[in-house]
Coordinates of C-alpha atoms in Angstrom, one line a residue:
X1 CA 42.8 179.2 52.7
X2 CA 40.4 181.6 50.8
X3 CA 36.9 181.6 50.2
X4 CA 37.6 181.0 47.0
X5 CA 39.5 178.2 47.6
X6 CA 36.7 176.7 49.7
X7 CA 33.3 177.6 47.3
X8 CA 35.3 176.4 44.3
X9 CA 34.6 173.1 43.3
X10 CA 38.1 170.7 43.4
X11 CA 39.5 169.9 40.0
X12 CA 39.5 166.1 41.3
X13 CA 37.1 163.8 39.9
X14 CA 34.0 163.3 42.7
X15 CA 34.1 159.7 44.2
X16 CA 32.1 157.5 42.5
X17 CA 28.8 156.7 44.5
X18 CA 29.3 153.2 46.3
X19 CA 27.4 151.2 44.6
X20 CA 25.1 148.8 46.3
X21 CA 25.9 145.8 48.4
X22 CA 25.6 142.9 47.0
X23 CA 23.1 141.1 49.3
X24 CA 24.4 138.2 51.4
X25 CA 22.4 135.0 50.7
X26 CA 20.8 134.1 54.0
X27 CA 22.2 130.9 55.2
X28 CA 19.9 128.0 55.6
X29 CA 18.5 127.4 59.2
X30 CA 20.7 124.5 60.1
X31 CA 18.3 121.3 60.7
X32 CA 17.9 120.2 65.2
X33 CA 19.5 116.5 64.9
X34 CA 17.0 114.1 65.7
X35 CA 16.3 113.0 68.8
X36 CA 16.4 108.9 67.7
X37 CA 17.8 109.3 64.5
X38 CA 15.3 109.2 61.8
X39 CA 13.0 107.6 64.3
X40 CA 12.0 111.1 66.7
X41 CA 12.6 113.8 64.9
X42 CA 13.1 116.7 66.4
X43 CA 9.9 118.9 67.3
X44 CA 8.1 115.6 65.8
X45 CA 4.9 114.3 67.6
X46 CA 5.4 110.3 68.2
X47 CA 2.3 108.4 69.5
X48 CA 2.5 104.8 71.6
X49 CA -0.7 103.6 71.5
X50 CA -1.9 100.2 73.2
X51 CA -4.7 98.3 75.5
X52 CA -5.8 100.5 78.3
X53 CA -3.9 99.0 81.2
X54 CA -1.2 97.4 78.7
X55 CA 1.7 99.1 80.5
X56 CA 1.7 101.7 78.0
X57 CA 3.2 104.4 81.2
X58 CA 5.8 101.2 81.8
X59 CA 7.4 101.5 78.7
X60 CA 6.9 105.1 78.3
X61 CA 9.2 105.4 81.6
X62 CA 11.6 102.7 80.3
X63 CA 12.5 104.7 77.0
X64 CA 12.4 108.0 78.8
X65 CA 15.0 106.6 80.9
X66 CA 17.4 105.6 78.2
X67 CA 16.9 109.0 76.2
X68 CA 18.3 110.4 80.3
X69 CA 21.2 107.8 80.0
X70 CA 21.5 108.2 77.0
X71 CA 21.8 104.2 76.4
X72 CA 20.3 102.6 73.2
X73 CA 16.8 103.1 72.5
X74 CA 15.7 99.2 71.5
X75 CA 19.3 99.3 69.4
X76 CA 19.3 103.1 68.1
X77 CA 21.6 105.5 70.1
X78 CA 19.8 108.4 70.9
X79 CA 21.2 112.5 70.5
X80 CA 21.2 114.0 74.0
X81 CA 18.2 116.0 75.3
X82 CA 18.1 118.5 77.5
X83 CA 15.6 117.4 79.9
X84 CA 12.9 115.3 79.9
X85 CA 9.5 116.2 81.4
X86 CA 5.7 114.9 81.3
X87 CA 2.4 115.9 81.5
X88 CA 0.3 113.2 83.7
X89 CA -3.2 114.0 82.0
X90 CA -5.6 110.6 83.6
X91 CA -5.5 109.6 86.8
X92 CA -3.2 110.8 90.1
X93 CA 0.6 110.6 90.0
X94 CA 1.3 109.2 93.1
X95 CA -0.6 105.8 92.7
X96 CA -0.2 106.1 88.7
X97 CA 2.8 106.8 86.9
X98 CA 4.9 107.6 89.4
X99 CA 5.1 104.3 90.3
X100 CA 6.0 103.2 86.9
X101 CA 9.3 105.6 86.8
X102 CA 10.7 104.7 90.2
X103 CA 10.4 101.2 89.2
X104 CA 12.2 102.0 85.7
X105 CA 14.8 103.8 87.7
X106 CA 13.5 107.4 86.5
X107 CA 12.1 109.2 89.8
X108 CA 13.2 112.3 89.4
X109 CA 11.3 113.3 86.2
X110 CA 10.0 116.5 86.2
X111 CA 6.0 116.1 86.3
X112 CA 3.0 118.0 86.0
X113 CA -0.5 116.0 87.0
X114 CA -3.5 117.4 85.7
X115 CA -5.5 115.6 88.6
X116 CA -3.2 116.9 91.1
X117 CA -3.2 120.7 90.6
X118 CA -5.5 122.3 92.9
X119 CA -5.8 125.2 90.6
X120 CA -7.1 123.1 87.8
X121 CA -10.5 123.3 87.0
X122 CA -11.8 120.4 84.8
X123 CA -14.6 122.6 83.6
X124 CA -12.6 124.2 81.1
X125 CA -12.2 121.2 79.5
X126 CA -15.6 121.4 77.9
X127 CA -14.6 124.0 75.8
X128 CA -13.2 121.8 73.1
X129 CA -11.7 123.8 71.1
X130 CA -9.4 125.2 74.0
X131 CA -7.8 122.2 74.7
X132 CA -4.7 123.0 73.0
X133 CA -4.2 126.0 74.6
X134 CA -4.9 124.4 78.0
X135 CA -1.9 122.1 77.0
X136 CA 0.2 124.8 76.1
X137 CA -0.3 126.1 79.5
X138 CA 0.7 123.1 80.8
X139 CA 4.0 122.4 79.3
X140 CA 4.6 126.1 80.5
X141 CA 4.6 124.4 83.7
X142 CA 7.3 122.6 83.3
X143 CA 9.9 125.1 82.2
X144 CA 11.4 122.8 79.6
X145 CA 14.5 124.2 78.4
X146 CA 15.0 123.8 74.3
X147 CA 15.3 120.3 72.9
X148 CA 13.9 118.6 75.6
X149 CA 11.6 115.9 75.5
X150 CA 7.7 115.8 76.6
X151 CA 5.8 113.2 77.1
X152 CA 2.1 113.3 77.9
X153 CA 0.1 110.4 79.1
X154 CA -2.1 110.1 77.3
X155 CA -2.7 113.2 74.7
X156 CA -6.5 112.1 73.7
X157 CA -8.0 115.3 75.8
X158 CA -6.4 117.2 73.3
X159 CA -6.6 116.2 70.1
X160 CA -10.2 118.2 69.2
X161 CA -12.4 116.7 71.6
X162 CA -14.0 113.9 69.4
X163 CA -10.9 111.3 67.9
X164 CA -13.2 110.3 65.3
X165 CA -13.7 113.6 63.7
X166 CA -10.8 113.7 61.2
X167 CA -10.7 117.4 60.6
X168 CA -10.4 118.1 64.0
X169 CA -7.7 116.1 64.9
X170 CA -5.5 116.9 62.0
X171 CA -6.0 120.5 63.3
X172 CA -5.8 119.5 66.9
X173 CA -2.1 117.8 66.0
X174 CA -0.6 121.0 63.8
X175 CA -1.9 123.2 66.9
X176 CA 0.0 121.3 69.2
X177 CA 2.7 120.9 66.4
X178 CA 3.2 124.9 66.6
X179 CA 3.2 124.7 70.6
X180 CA 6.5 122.1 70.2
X181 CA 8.0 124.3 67.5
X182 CA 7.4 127.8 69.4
X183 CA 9.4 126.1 72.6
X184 CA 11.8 123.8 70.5
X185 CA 10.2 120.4 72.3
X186 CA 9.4 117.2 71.0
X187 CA 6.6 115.3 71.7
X188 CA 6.1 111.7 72.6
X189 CA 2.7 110.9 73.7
X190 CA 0.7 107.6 74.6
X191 CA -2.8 107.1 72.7
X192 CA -5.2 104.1 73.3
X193 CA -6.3 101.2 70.9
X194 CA -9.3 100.5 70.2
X195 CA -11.7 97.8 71.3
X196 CA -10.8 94.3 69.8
X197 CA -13.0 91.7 68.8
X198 CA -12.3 87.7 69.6
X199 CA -12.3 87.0 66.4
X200 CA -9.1 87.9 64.8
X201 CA -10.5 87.6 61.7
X202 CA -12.5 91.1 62.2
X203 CA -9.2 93.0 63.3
X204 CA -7.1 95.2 61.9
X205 CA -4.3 93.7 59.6
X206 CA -1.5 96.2 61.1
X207 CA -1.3 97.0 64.5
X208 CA -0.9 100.8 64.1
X209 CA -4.4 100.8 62.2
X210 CA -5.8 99.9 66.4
X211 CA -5.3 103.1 67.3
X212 CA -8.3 104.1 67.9
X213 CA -9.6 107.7 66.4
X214 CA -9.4 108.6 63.2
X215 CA -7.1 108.2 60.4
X216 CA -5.7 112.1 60.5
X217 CA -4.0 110.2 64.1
X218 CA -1.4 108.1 61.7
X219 CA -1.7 110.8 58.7
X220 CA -0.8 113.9 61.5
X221 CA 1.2 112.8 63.3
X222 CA 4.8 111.4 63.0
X223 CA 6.3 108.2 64.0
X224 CA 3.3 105.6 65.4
X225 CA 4.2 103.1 68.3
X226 CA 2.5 100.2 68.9
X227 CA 2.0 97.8 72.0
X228 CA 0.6 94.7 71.4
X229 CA 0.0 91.9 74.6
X230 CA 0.8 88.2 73.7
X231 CA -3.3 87.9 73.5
X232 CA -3.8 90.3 70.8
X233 CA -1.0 88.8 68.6
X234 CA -1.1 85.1 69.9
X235 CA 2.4 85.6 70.5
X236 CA 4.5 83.9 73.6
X237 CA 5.5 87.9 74.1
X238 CA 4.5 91.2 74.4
X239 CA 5.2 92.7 70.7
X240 CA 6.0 96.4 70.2
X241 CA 6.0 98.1 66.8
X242 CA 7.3 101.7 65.3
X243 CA 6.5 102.7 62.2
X244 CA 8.9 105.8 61.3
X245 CA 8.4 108.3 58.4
X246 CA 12.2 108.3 57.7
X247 CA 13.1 104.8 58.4
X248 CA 12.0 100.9 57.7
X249 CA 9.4 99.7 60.8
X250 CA 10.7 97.3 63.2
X251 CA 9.3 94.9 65.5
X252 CA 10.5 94.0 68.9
X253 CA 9.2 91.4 71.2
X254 CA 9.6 92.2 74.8
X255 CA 9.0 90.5 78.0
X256 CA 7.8 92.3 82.3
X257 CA 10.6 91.5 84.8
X258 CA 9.5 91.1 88.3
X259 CA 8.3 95.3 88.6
X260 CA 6.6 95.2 85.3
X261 CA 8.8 96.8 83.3
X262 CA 9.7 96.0 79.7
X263 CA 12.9 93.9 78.5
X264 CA 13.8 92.6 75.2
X265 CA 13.0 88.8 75.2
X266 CA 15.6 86.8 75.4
X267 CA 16.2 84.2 73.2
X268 CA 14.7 86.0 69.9
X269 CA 17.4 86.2 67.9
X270 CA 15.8 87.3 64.8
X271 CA 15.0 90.8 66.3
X272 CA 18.2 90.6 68.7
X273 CA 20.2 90.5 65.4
X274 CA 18.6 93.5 63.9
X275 CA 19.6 95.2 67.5
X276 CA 23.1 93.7 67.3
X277 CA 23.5 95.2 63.7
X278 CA 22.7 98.7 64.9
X279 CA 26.0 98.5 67.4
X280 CA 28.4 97.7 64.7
X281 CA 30.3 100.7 63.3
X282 CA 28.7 101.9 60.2
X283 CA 32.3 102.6 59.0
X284 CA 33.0 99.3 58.2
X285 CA 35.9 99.6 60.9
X286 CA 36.5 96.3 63.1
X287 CA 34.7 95.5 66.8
X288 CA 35.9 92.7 69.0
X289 CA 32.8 90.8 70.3
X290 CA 33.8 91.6 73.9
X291 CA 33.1 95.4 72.6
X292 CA 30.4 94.6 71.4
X293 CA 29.1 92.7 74.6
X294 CA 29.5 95.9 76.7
X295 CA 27.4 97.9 74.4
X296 CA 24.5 95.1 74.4
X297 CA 24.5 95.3 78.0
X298 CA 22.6 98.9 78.1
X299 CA 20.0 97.3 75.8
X300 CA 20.1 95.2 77.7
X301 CA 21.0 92.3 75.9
X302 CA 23.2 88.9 77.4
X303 CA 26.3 87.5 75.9
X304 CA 25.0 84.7 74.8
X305 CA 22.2 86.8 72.8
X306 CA 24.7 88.7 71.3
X307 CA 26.9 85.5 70.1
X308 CA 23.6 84.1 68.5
X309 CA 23.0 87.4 66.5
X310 CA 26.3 87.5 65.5
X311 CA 25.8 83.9 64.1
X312 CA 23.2 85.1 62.8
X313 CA 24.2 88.2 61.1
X314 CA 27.6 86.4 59.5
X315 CA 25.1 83.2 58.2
X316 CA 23.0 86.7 56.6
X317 CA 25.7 87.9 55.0
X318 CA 25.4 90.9 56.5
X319 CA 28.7 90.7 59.1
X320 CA 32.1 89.0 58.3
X321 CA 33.6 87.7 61.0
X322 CA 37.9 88.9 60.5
X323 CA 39.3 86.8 62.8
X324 CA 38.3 85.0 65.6
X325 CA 36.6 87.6 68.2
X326 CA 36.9 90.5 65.5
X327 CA 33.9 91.3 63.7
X328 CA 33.2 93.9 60.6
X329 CA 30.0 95.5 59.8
X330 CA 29.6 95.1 55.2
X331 CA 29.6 98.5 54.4
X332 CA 27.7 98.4 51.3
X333 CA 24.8 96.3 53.4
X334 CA 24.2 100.0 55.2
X335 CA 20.7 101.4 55.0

């Protein structure tokens, strides 16, 4: 070849310069499922407030359990988690919660006791305004692995260092909203009520307005829990209440077994049926009652309960009952 050859420019056209990519949309980040549908969402902060000495740690342990076992969750089937862990922020662990999960049948629960670390110095609690961070530190602790579940008993240390101060608990609560979103954890944390009078006329009208603290509590954080002794409510049980963001509040009224921990009451078929309902395929497709009858038994709910509900539920108009034994959820009754 010449020089000639190679200086001259080629008699064919030049490529047309690429033109530029078209970008890509970026997908949307796809959404964690919830950890109780629609009742704990994922990275959500959840608050079960009650009494001091309630039993608020009792049922803490029994719904920490059924998240492990993934059994029903007072009728609602949880998503799987992880791992579970808590932070123990009052009192020792060995004569305080501790006793409550090996009694629920959770012992192995990985812990972290503030009262219990020898390196902890209380101290640094008096810097308010550190409290988060100090909390942050201790979830560290745990090594959670992504979408687990924390609990803290209780989180009132730090949410600002005064609960009546509304500014500072609504920052408190998005603080430790970005330390649950920067370790994909969600949060469900026990808070205490406030003082009652005897007069019932001077109390709250809704139980999640006992919490005690200010409003920025409710307003900051996600779903509220409420427990409520037969005392408080003049009722022949204990009473516990969630109020969800995403989903219509319930009421359940429970009962303490021989260790203290909380059961459904038997024999209250008006919230038995609203747990019975929850089992039935939202399909529409058919269940026998035995079915059924295995499914209530991780509630745990008897046979007999669930006959009653399902009586119940078929005199609503909310279940048709096929055949005998065979029943079918009304599909357009879903909510």
């Amino acid at each position: 070849m010449t020089k000639d050859a190679v200086d001259r420019p080629s008699s064919q056209p030049a490529s047309p310069a690429a033109s530029p990519a078209t970008p890509t949309p970026a997908a949307a980040p796809s959404t964690p499922a919830d950890l109780l549908p629609n009742i704990i969402s994922h990275g959500s902060i959840s608050l079960l407030s009650g009494a001091a000495g309630l039993g608020k740690t009792a049922l803490l342990a029994t719904i920490a359990r059924a998240f492990r076992d993934g059994t029903p969750v007072f009728g609602h089937q949880p998503n799987p988690v992880a791992e579970i862990g808590i932070i123990n922020a009052d009192r020792g662990w060995d004569r305080g919660a501790r006793v409550w999960f090996e009694r629920a049948g959770f012992p192995e629960i990985k812990f972290y006791s503030m009262c219990d670390d020898p390196a902890f110095d209380p101290r640094c609690l008096r810097k308010k305004f550190d409290r988060t961070a100090r909390l942050g530190e201790f979830i560290d602790k745990l090594t959670l692995p992504k979408r687990s579940l924390l609990l803290c008993d209780p989180i009132g240390l730090f949410l600002g260092g005064n609960l009546l101060d509304y500014d500072g608990c609504g920052v408190a609560c998005h603080e430790i909203r970005v330390l649950l979103r920067q370790r994909e954890l969600t949060m469900m944390a026990t808070a205490h009520a406030g003082k009652l009078k005897a007069d019932k006329k001077d109390r709250y009208a809704r139980l999640q307005d006992q919490i005690l603290g200010s409003s920025a509590l409710l307003g900051f954080s996600d779903t509220q829990m409420v427990l409520a002794s037969p005392e408080e409510t003049g009722s022949a049980y204990y009473t516990f209440l969630w109020v969800p963001h995403l989903a219509p509040p319930e009421t359940f009224l429970l009962e303490r077994d021989e260790l203290g921990i909380f059961r459904l009451a038997e024999g209250t078929d008006a919230g038995s049926a609203g747990r019975i309902l929850a089992l039935l395929p939202r399909s529409g497709d058919e269940i026998t009652a035995g079915e059924l009858g295995e499914l209530a038994q991780a509630i745990p709910l008897t046979a007999k309960t669930v006959q009653r509900a399902l009586s119940q539920l078929v005199a609503e108009g909310q279940v048709t009952k096929v055949r005998r034994g065979v029943y079918q959820r009304l599909v357009g009754l879903l909510h």
